[in-house]
Amino acid sequence: MEGYTLKHLRELESESIYVIREVAAQFERPCLLFSGGKDSIVLTHLARKAFWPARLPFPLLHIDTGHNFIETLEYRDKLVKDLGVQLVVGLVQESIDAGRAVEETGFNASRNILQTVTLLDTIEANKYDAAMGGARRDEEKARAKERFFSHRDEFGQWDPKNQRPELWNIFNGRKNIGEHFRVFPISNWTEMDIWQYILLENIPMPNLYFTHQREVFNRDGVWLAAAAFMKLKPSEKIEIKTVRCRTIGDISCTGLSLSTASSVEDIISETAATRVTERGSRSDDKRSEAAMEDRKKEGYF
C-alpha cells in the first residue's frame, strides 16, 4: 500500500479512536450499534484497538428486523464470541407484537423503517446515554449534516438546524435527563477508505460482500434477494445470479450488485471504477427525496 494511503488511513484511525475514547470518558452507559455491515465491523475493530488489551467497556447493540441475512447473524454471533463482549438485541418482531410498530403490507413492504421504534425503546430500556454507529458523511446528504456528537432530545429526535459546534475536536456531551447522543466516529471516512483499511488490517468480512450465487429478482432495476416474506409482482421472476452486497441491511431493501469481486482487492478496484453511489441500490432511500433525513429526525440512526 502506498505511503500516502497508509498515512491517510492511520490519521483516520487515530481520529476515530480519539472519538471512541471520548465517548467512554464522557458518558456513563454508551453502546455500539452493530448491524453486521462493513462500517459497523470496522467501527468495532477500531473500538477493540482503542481499549486493547482490555475488553470493550460497552455492549454491542443490534436491532434485528427478523428479516436479516442469515450470514449477517452468523457473523455477528461469532464476532461477539471472539471479542467476549456483551450483545444486546432489540427485536422488531417484539415491537410489532406489542403494538408499538405496524407491519407494512404490499409488494414494497419493509421492516427497515420499523427499526426506529425498536431502537428508541431499546435505548430507553437500557438507559444508554450514547450510541455509537458506523454512519459516514459521504453515504447520503442527510448524513453529511451530522456532527461527530449528534444530540437527540427526550423523544430521540434530531434537529439538523440546532447542532453544537465541534471546533478543534472539542466535543460537548452535555445533556438533560432523558436525552442521549448518537456518535459517529468514522464520519470522515469514505467507502474507499473503509475497504482499504479492511485490506490493511486484514479484517474478516461476511461472505455476503464477495461474489456468490443467489436467488434474486429484479424490481425497478434493482436486484433483490428472494426470501419467503418477499412478495413478488406478477411480472417478477426468481433467477439465479452471481452477485454481492455492497451495503447490508434488511433483506427487503438491500440491493445486490452483479459482480465477480471475490477478494478485498477486487472490491477496491470495483469501488474505484463505479459511478453509482453506495446507497444507490437501497430501496428505502428511494421512498422520497428526503427519506433518510425524515427518518433521522424521527430517531432512525
C-alpha positions as YAML, in Angstrom:
chain: A
units: angstrom
residues:
- id: 1
  name: MET
  ca: [0.00, 0.00, 0.00]
- id: 2
  name: GLU
  ca: [1.37, 3.41, -0.97]
- id: 3
  name: GLY
  ca: [2.84, 5.64, 1.73]
- id: 4
  name: TYR
  ca: [0.26, 8.41, 1.27]
- id: 5
  name: THR
  ca: [-2.65, 5.99, 1.53]
- id: 6
  name: LEU
  ca: [-1.16, 4.35, 4.61]
- id: 7
  name: LYS
  ca: [-0.62, 7.75, 6.30]
- id: 8
  name: HIS
  ca: [-4.15, 8.82, 5.40]
- id: 9
  name: LEU
  ca: [-5.68, 5.65, 6.86]
- id: 10
  name: ARG
  ca: [-3.65, 5.91, 10.07]
- id: 11
  name: GLU
  ca: [-4.79, 9.51, 10.51]
- id: 12
  name: LEU
  ca: [-8.42, 8.45, 10.11]
- id: 13
  name: GLU
  ca: [-7.84, 5.57, 12.51]
- id: 14
  name: SER
  ca: [-6.31, 7.90, 15.11]
- id: 15
  name: GLU
  ca: [-9.21, 10.37, 14.81]
- id: 16
  name: SER
  ca: [-11.82, 7.63, 15.22]
- id: 17
  name: ILE
  ca: [-10.08, 6.07, 18.22]
- id: 18
  name: TYR
  ca: [-9.91, 9.52, 19.83]
- id: 19
  name: VAL
  ca: [-13.69, 9.94, 19.39]
- id: 20
  name: ILE
  ca: [-14.40, 6.45, 20.75]
- id: 21
  name: ARG
  ca: [-12.29, 7.15, 23.84]
- id: 22
  name: GLU
  ca: [-14.09, 10.48, 24.31]
- id: 23
  name: VAL
  ca: [-17.38, 8.59, 24.39]
- id: 24
  name: ALA
  ca: [-16.06, 6.20, 27.05]
- id: 25
  name: ALA
  ca: [-14.80, 9.18, 29.08]
- id: 26
  name: GLN
  ca: [-17.87, 11.43, 28.83]
- id: 27
  name: PHE
  ca: [-20.79, 9.02, 29.06]
- id: 28
  name: GLU
  ca: [-21.90, 6.57, 31.75]
- id: 29
  name: ARG
  ca: [-23.76, 3.99, 29.63]
- id: 30
  name: PRO
  ca: [-22.59, 4.01, 26.00]
- id: 31
  name: CYS
  ca: [-23.19, 1.24, 23.47]
- id: 32
  name: LEU
  ca: [-22.02, 0.47, 19.96]
- id: 33
  name: LEU
  ca: [-24.67, -0.11, 17.31]
- id: 34
  name: PHE
  ca: [-23.77, -3.20, 15.30]
- id: 35
  name: SER
  ca: [-25.57, -4.05, 12.06]
- id: 36
  name: GLY
  ca: [-23.15, -6.63, 10.68]
- id: 37
  name: GLY
  ca: [-22.26, -4.33, 7.79]
- id: 38
  name: LYS
  ca: [-18.73, -3.32, 6.86]
- id: 39
  name: ASP
  ca: [-18.89, 0.07, 8.61]
- id: 40
  name: SER
  ca: [-20.02, -1.32, 11.96]
- id: 41
  name: ILE
  ca: [-17.42, -4.09, 11.62]
- id: 42
  name: VAL
  ca: [-14.65, -1.52, 11.10]
- id: 43
  name: LEU
  ca: [-16.02, 0.57, 13.98]
- id: 44
  name: THR
  ca: [-15.94, -2.47, 16.27]
- id: 45
  name: HIS
  ca: [-12.38, -3.19, 15.14]
- id: 46
  name: LEU
  ca: [-11.39, 0.40, 15.97]
- id: 47
  name: ALA
  ca: [-13.05, 0.16, 19.37]
- id: 48
  name: ARG
  ca: [-11.12, -3.01, 20.08]
- id: 49
  name: LYS
  ca: [-7.85, -1.21, 19.24]
- id: 50
  name: ALA
  ca: [-8.88, 1.78, 21.36]
- id: 51
  name: PHE
  ca: [-9.03, -0.28, 24.57]
- id: 52
  name: TRP
  ca: [-6.67, -3.17, 23.84]
- id: 53
  name: PRO
  ca: [-5.71, -5.31, 25.73]
- id: 54
  name: ALA
  ca: [-8.83, -4.68, 27.84]
- id: 55
  name: ARG
  ca: [-12.23, -5.77, 26.56]
- id: 56
  name: LEU
  ca: [-14.71, -3.28, 25.15]
- id: 57
  name: PRO
  ca: [-16.20, -1.25, 28.03]
- id: 58
  name: PHE
  ca: [-19.63, -1.19, 26.39]
- id: 59
  name: PRO
  ca: [-22.00, -3.69, 24.75]
- id: 60
  name: LEU
  ca: [-22.83, -4.16, 21.09]
- id: 61
  name: LEU
  ca: [-26.45, -3.33, 20.27]
- id: 62
  name: HIS
  ca: [-28.08, -4.99, 17.28]
- id: 63
  name: ILE
  ca: [-31.58, -4.14, 16.08]
- id: 64
  name: ASP
  ca: [-32.86, -7.35, 14.50]
- id: 65
  name: THR
  ca: [-35.63, -6.81, 11.95]
- id: 66
  name: GLY
  ca: [-36.33, -10.53, 11.73]
- id: 67
  name: HIS
  ca: [-35.60, -10.21, 8.02]
- id: 68
  name: ASN
  ca: [-31.81, -10.25, 8.21]
- id: 69
  name: PHE
  ca: [-29.49, -12.28, 6.04]
- id: 70
  name: ILE
  ca: [-28.59, -15.43, 7.94]
- id: 71
  name: GLU
  ca: [-24.93, -14.76, 7.09]
- id: 72
  name: THR
  ca: [-25.16, -11.46, 9.00]
- id: 73
  name: LEU
  ca: [-26.42, -13.14, 12.17]
- id: 74
  name: GLU
  ca: [-23.81, -15.91, 11.97]
- id: 75
  name: TYR
  ca: [-21.01, -13.33, 11.58]
- id: 76
  name: ARG
  ca: [-22.40, -11.28, 14.47]
- id: 77
  name: ASP
  ca: [-22.55, -14.22, 16.85]
- id: 78
  name: LYS
  ca: [-19.02, -15.39, 16.00]
- id: 79
  name: LEU
  ca: [-17.60, -11.88, 16.45]
- id: 80
  name: VAL
  ca: [-19.30, -11.44, 19.82]
- id: 81
  name: LYS
  ca: [-17.90, -14.77, 20.98]
- id: 82
  name: ASP
  ca: [-14.38, -13.90, 19.77]
- id: 83
  name: LEU
  ca: [-14.46, -10.49, 21.48]
- id: 84
  name: GLY
  ca: [-16.04, -11.74, 24.68]
- id: 85
  name: VAL
  ca: [-18.35, -8.74, 24.63]
- id: 86
  name: GLN
  ca: [-21.97, -8.36, 25.71]
- id: 87
  name: LEU
  ca: [-24.56, -8.42, 22.92]
- id: 88
  name: VAL
  ca: [-27.93, -6.70, 23.35]
- id: 89
  name: VAL
  ca: [-30.55, -7.45, 20.70]
- id: 90
  name: GLY
  ca: [-33.67, -5.37, 20.07]
- id: 91
  name: LEU
  ca: [-36.30, -7.32, 18.15]
- id: 92
  name: VAL
  ca: [-38.59, -5.54, 15.69]
- id: 93
  name: GLN
  ca: [-40.97, -8.51, 15.97]
- id: 94
  name: GLU
  ca: [-41.44, -7.73, 19.67]
- id: 95
  name: SER
  ca: [-42.31, -4.12, 18.77]
- id: 96
  name: ILE
  ca: [-44.91, -5.41, 16.30]
- id: 97
  name: ASP
  ca: [-46.34, -7.92, 18.81]
- id: 98
  name: ALA
  ca: [-46.63, -5.18, 21.44]
- id: 99
  name: GLY
  ca: [-48.44, -2.86, 19.05]
- id: 100
  name: ARG
  ca: [-45.57, -0.38, 19.11]
- id: 101
  name: ALA
  ca: [-44.96, -0.78, 15.36]
- id: 102
  name: VAL
  ca: [-47.25, -1.71, 12.50]
- id: 103
  name: GLU
  ca: [-46.14, -4.22, 9.88]
- id: 104
  name: GLU
  ca: [-46.20, -2.81, 6.36]
- id: 105
  name: THR
  ca: [-48.15, -4.62, 3.67]
- id: 106
  name: GLY
  ca: [-47.93, -4.77, -0.11]
- id: 107
  name: PHE
  ca: [-45.18, -5.53, -2.59]
- id: 108
  name: ASN
  ca: [-42.79, -2.91, -1.21]
- id: 109
  name: ALA
  ca: [-43.34, -3.74, 2.46]
- id: 110
  name: SER
  ca: [-40.21, -3.49, 4.59]
- id: 111
  name: ARG
  ca: [-39.35, -3.67, 8.25]
- id: 112
  name: ASN
  ca: [-36.42, -1.31, 7.82]
- id: 113
  name: ILE
  ca: [-38.28, 1.80, 8.93]
- id: 114
  name: LEU
  ca: [-39.75, -0.09, 11.91]
- id: 115
  name: GLN
  ca: [-36.26, -0.28, 13.41]
- id: 116
  name: THR
  ca: [-36.66, 3.29, 14.70]
- id: 117
  name: VAL
  ca: [-39.26, 2.33, 17.31]
- id: 118
  name: THR
  ca: [-37.27, -0.73, 18.42]
- id: 119
  name: LEU
  ca: [-34.03, 1.27, 18.62]
- id: 120
  name: LEU
  ca: [-35.55, 4.05, 20.75]
- id: 121
  name: ASP
  ca: [-37.29, 1.55, 23.03]
- id: 122
  name: THR
  ca: [-34.08, -0.45, 23.49]
- id: 123
  name: ILE
  ca: [-32.05, 2.68, 24.25]
- id: 124
  name: GLU
  ca: [-34.66, 3.74, 26.81]
- id: 125
  name: ALA
  ca: [-34.95, 0.29, 28.41]
- id: 126
  name: ASN
  ca: [-31.18, 0.02, 28.88]
- id: 127
  name: LYS
  ca: [-30.69, 3.70, 29.78]
- id: 128
  name: TYR
  ca: [-27.97, 4.18, 27.15]
- id: 129
  name: ASP
  ca: [-26.81, 7.79, 27.04]
- id: 130
  name: ALA
  ca: [-24.69, 7.42, 23.89]
- id: 131
  name: ALA
  ca: [-24.98, 5.08, 20.91]
- id: 132
  name: MET
  ca: [-22.02, 4.89, 18.54]
- id: 133
  name: GLY
  ca: [-22.60, 3.89, 14.94]
- id: 134
  name: GLY
  ca: [-20.83, 3.49, 11.64]
- id: 135
  name: ALA
  ca: [-22.56, 6.20, 9.61]
- id: 136
  name: ARG
  ca: [-20.28, 8.17, 7.26]
- id: 137
  name: ARG
  ca: [-20.83, 11.63, 5.83]
- id: 138
  name: ASP
  ca: [-20.17, 10.50, 2.25]
- id: 139
  name: GLU
  ca: [-23.04, 8.00, 2.29]
- id: 140
  name: GLU
  ca: [-26.01, 10.31, 1.93]
- id: 141
  name: LYS
  ca: [-26.80, 14.03, 2.02]
- id: 142
  name: ALA
  ca: [-28.67, 13.88, 5.35]
- id: 143
  name: ARG
  ca: [-25.75, 12.10, 7.00]
- id: 144
  name: ALA
  ca: [-23.41, 14.77, 5.65]
- id: 145
  name: LYS
  ca: [-25.10, 17.21, 8.04]
- id: 146
  name: GLU
  ca: [-24.19, 15.24, 11.15]
- id: 147
  name: ARG
  ca: [-21.59, 16.18, 13.75]
- id: 148
  name: PHE
  ca: [-19.44, 13.55, 15.47]
- id: 149
  name: PHE
  ca: [-21.59, 14.02, 18.59]
- id: 150
  name: SER
  ca: [-25.21, 14.19, 17.44]
- id: 151
  name: HIS
  ca: [-27.60, 15.34, 20.17]
- id: 152
  name: ARG
  ca: [-31.02, 13.69, 20.42]
- id: 153
  name: ASP
  ca: [-33.88, 15.08, 22.51]
- id: 154
  name: GLU
  ca: [-36.01, 13.18, 25.02]
- id: 155
  name: PHE
  ca: [-38.04, 11.77, 22.12]
- id: 156
  name: GLY
  ca: [-34.92, 10.54, 20.31]
- id: 157
  name: GLN
  ca: [-35.34, 13.16, 17.60]
- id: 158
  name: TRP
  ca: [-32.62, 15.02, 15.72]
- id: 159
  name: ASP
  ca: [-32.71, 18.69, 14.74]
- id: 160
  name: PRO
  ca: [-30.17, 19.34, 11.95]
- id: 161
  name: LYS
  ca: [-30.52, 23.11, 12.38]
- id: 162
  name: ASN
  ca: [-29.62, 23.05, 16.06]
- id: 163
  name: GLN
  ca: [-26.33, 21.19, 16.31]
- id: 164
  name: ARG
  ca: [-23.42, 22.04, 18.55]
- id: 165
  name: PRO
  ca: [-20.15, 23.32, 17.08]
- id: 166
  name: GLU
  ca: [-17.15, 21.00, 17.18]
- id: 167
  name: LEU
  ca: [-14.10, 23.23, 16.95]
- id: 168
  name: TRP
  ca: [-10.61, 21.77, 17.44]
- id: 169
  name: ASN
  ca: [-12.09, 18.33, 18.14]
- id: 170
  name: ILE
  ca: [-13.74, 19.52, 21.34]
- id: 171
  name: PHE
  ca: [-16.91, 17.52, 21.84]
- id: 172
  name: ASN
  ca: [-19.80, 18.65, 24.03]
- id: 173
  name: GLY
  ca: [-21.63, 15.70, 25.54]
- id: 174
  name: ARG
  ca: [-23.80, 17.67, 27.96]
- id: 175
  name: LYS
  ca: [-27.41, 16.53, 28.03]
- id: 176
  name: ASN
  ca: [-30.56, 16.69, 30.10]
- id: 177
  name: ILE
  ca: [-32.28, 13.70, 31.69]
- id: 178
  name: GLY
  ca: [-33.90, 11.53, 29.04]
- id: 179
  name: GLU
  ca: [-31.73, 12.83, 26.21]
- id: 180
  name: HIS
  ca: [-28.94, 10.92, 24.55]
- id: 181
  name: PHE
  ca: [-26.30, 11.19, 21.84]
- id: 182
  name: ARG
  ca: [-25.61, 9.33, 18.64]
- id: 183
  name: VAL
  ca: [-21.88, 9.36, 17.94]
- id: 184
  name: PHE
  ca: [-20.24, 8.74, 14.56]
- id: 185
  name: PRO
  ca: [-16.50, 8.05, 14.96]
- id: 186
  name: ILE
  ca: [-15.94, 7.22, 11.26]
- id: 187
  name: SER
  ca: [-17.77, 10.29, 9.93]
- id: 188
  name: ASN
  ca: [-14.81, 11.41, 7.81]
- id: 189
  name: TRP
  ca: [-14.17, 8.02, 6.17]
- id: 190
  name: THR
  ca: [-15.28, 7.16, 2.64]
- id: 191
  name: GLU
  ca: [-16.33, 3.83, 1.20]
- id: 192
  name: MET
  ca: [-12.89, 3.50, -0.37]
- id: 193
  name: ASP
  ca: [-11.21, 4.27, 2.97]
- id: 194
  name: ILE
  ca: [-13.24, 1.52, 4.61]
- id: 195
  name: TRP
  ca: [-12.18, -1.14, 2.12]
- id: 196
  name: GLN
  ca: [-8.55, -0.05, 2.06]
- id: 197
  name: TYR
  ca: [-8.49, -0.21, 5.87]
- id: 198
  name: ILE
  ca: [-10.09, -3.66, 5.82]
- id: 199
  name: LEU
  ca: [-7.28, -4.75, 3.48]
- id: 200
  name: LEU
  ca: [-4.60, -3.07, 5.63]
- id: 201
  name: GLU
  ca: [-5.85, -4.62, 8.88]
- id: 202
  name: ASN
  ca: [-6.87, -7.94, 7.32]
- id: 203
  name: ILE
  ca: [-10.33, -7.75, 8.91]
- id: 204
  name: PRO
  ca: [-12.51, -10.82, 8.24]
- id: 205
  name: MET
  ca: [-15.74, -9.94, 6.43]
- id: 206
  name: PRO
  ca: [-19.09, -11.68, 5.88]
- id: 207
  name: ASN
  ca: [-19.16, -13.64, 2.63]
- id: 208
  name: LEU
  ca: [-22.14, -11.54, 1.51]
- id: 209
  name: TYR
  ca: [-19.66, -8.88, 0.41]
- id: 210
  name: PHE
  ca: [-17.98, -11.25, -2.02]
- id: 211
  name: THR
  ca: [-19.31, -12.76, -5.22]
- id: 212
  name: HIS
  ca: [-21.68, -15.68, -4.77]
- id: 213
  name: GLN
  ca: [-24.69, -17.19, -6.48]
- id: 214
  name: ARG
  ca: [-28.09, -16.35, -5.03]
- id: 215
  name: GLU
  ca: [-31.74, -16.49, -5.97]
- id: 216
  name: VAL
  ca: [-32.76, -12.94, -6.84]
- id: 217
  name: PHE
  ca: [-35.41, -10.97, -8.70]
- id: 218
  name: ASN
  ca: [-35.35, -7.59, -10.38]
- id: 219
  name: ARG
  ca: [-37.59, -4.77, -9.18]
- id: 220
  name: ASP
  ca: [-37.38, -1.34, -10.77]
- id: 221
  name: GLY
  ca: [-33.83, -2.02, -11.94]
- id: 222
  name: VAL
  ca: [-32.62, -3.28, -8.56]
- id: 223
  name: TRP
  ca: [-31.71, -6.91, -7.83]
- id: 224
  name: LEU
  ca: [-33.22, -8.08, -4.54]
- id: 225
  name: ALA
  ca: [-32.65, -11.35, -2.71]
- id: 226
  name: ALA
  ca: [-35.53, -13.82, -2.86]
- id: 227
  name: ALA
  ca: [-36.97, -14.72, 0.55]
- id: 228
  name: ALA
  ca: [-40.17, -16.34, 1.83]
- id: 229
  name: PHE
  ca: [-41.52, -13.00, 3.09]
- id: 230
  name: MET
  ca: [-40.77, -11.11, -0.16]
- id: 231
  name: LYS
  ca: [-43.96, -10.78, -2.20]
- id: 232
  name: LEU
  ca: [-43.33, -10.87, -5.96]
- id: 233
  name: LYS
  ca: [-45.31, -8.93, -8.51]
- id: 234
  name: PRO
  ca: [-46.82, -10.93, -11.41]
- id: 235
  name: SER
  ca: [-44.13, -9.61, -13.78]
- id: 236
  name: GLU
  ca: [-41.24, -10.59, -11.50]
- id: 237
  name: LYS
  ca: [-39.48, -13.93, -11.57]
- id: 238
  name: ILE
  ca: [-36.78, -15.55, -9.47]
- id: 239
  name: GLU
  ca: [-33.42, -16.06, -11.18]
- id: 240
  name: ILE
  ca: [-30.00, -17.26, -10.07]
- id: 241
  name: LYS
  ca: [-27.34, -14.57, -10.49]
- id: 242
  name: THR
  ca: [-23.73, -14.04, -9.45]
- id: 243
  name: VAL
  ca: [-23.98, -11.12, -7.05]
- id: 244
  name: ARG
  ca: [-22.54, -9.48, -3.96]
- id: 245
  name: CYS
  ca: [-23.75, -6.96, -1.38]
- id: 246
  name: ARG
  ca: [-22.22, -3.50, -1.45]
- id: 247
  name: THR
  ca: [-24.14, -2.47, 1.64]
- id: 248
  name: ILE
  ca: [-26.01, -4.76, 4.03]
- id: 249
  name: GLY
  ca: [-29.32, -4.16, 5.76]
- id: 250
  name: ASP
  ca: [-32.78, -5.65, 5.92]
- id: 251
  name: ILE
  ca: [-33.24, -8.13, 3.05]
- id: 252
  name: SER
  ca: [-36.30, -6.28, 1.81]
- id: 253
  name: CYS
  ca: [-34.35, -3.13, 0.92]
- id: 254
  name: THR
  ca: [-30.79, -4.34, 0.29]
- id: 255
  name: GLY
  ca: [-29.96, -4.19, -3.40]
- id: 256
  name: LEU
  ca: [-27.43, -6.67, -4.77]
- id: 257
  name: SER
  ca: [-24.77, -5.88, -7.37]
- id: 258
  name: LEU
  ca: [-23.91, -8.15, -10.27]
- id: 259
  name: SER
  ca: [-20.24, -8.75, -9.56]
- id: 260
  name: THR
  ca: [-17.33, -11.16, -9.82]
- id: 261
  name: ALA
  ca: [-15.33, -9.49, -6.99]
- id: 262
  name: SER
  ca: [-14.01, -12.38, -4.90]
- id: 263
  name: SER
  ca: [-11.41, -10.54, -2.77]
- id: 264
  name: VAL
  ca: [-10.98, -7.24, -0.96]
- id: 265
  name: GLU
  ca: [-8.57, -6.15, -3.70]
- id: 266
  name: ASP
  ca: [-11.27, -6.86, -6.30]
- id: 267
  name: ILE
  ca: [-13.79, -4.82, -4.31]
- id: 268
  name: ILE
  ca: [-11.38, -1.87, -4.08]
- id: 269
  name: SER
  ca: [-10.90, -1.93, -7.86]
- id: 270
  name: GLU
  ca: [-14.65, -2.21, -8.39]
- id: 271
  name: THR
  ca: [-15.35, 0.66, -5.99]
- id: 272
  name: ALA
  ca: [-12.82, 2.88, -7.74]
- id: 273
  name: ALA
  ca: [-14.49, 2.29, -11.11]
- id: 274
  name: THR
  ca: [-18.15, 2.57, -10.16]
- id: 275
  name: ARG
  ca: [-20.25, 5.66, -10.80]
- id: 276
  name: VAL
  ca: [-23.19, 4.50, -8.69]
- id: 277
  name: THR
  ca: [-23.35, 5.68, -5.09]
- id: 278
  name: GLU
  ca: [-23.07, 3.12, -2.31]
- id: 279
  name: ARG
  ca: [-26.72, 3.53, -1.31]
- id: 280
  name: GLY
  ca: [-27.91, 3.83, -4.89]
- id: 281
  name: SER
  ca: [-29.48, 0.39, -4.74]
- id: 282
  name: ARG
  ca: [-31.10, 0.82, -1.30]
- id: 283
  name: SER
  ca: [-34.85, 0.90, -1.92]
- id: 284
  name: ASP
  ca: [-35.53, 2.50, 1.47]
- id: 285
  name: ASP
  ca: [-33.72, 5.65, 0.35]
- id: 286
  name: LYS
  ca: [-35.93, 5.99, -2.72]
- id: 287
  name: ARG
  ca: [-39.24, 6.42, -0.96]
- id: 288
  name: SER
  ca: [-38.91, 10.21, -1.10]
- id: 289
  name: GLU
  ca: [-36.30, 12.86, -1.82]
- id: 290
  name: ALA
  ca: [-35.77, 13.36, 1.91]
- id: 291
  name: ALA
  ca: [-36.34, 9.77, 3.04]
- id: 292
  name: MET
  ca: [-33.20, 9.48, 5.14]
- id: 293
  name: GLU
  ca: [-33.48, 12.92, 6.75]
- id: 294
  name: ASP
  ca: [-37.13, 12.33, 7.66]
- id: 295
  name: ARG
  ca: [-36.26, 9.02, 9.32]
- id: 296
  name: LYS
  ca: [-33.31, 10.51, 11.16]
- id: 297
  name: LYS
  ca: [-35.47, 13.31, 12.59]
- id: 298
  name: GLU
  ca: [-37.80, 10.62, 13.95]
- id: 299
  name: GLY
  ca: [-34.97, 8.76, 15.64]
- id: 300
  name: TYR
  ca: [-33.50, 6.49, 12.96]
- id: 301
  name: PHE
  ca: [-29.76, 6.12, 13.06]
...
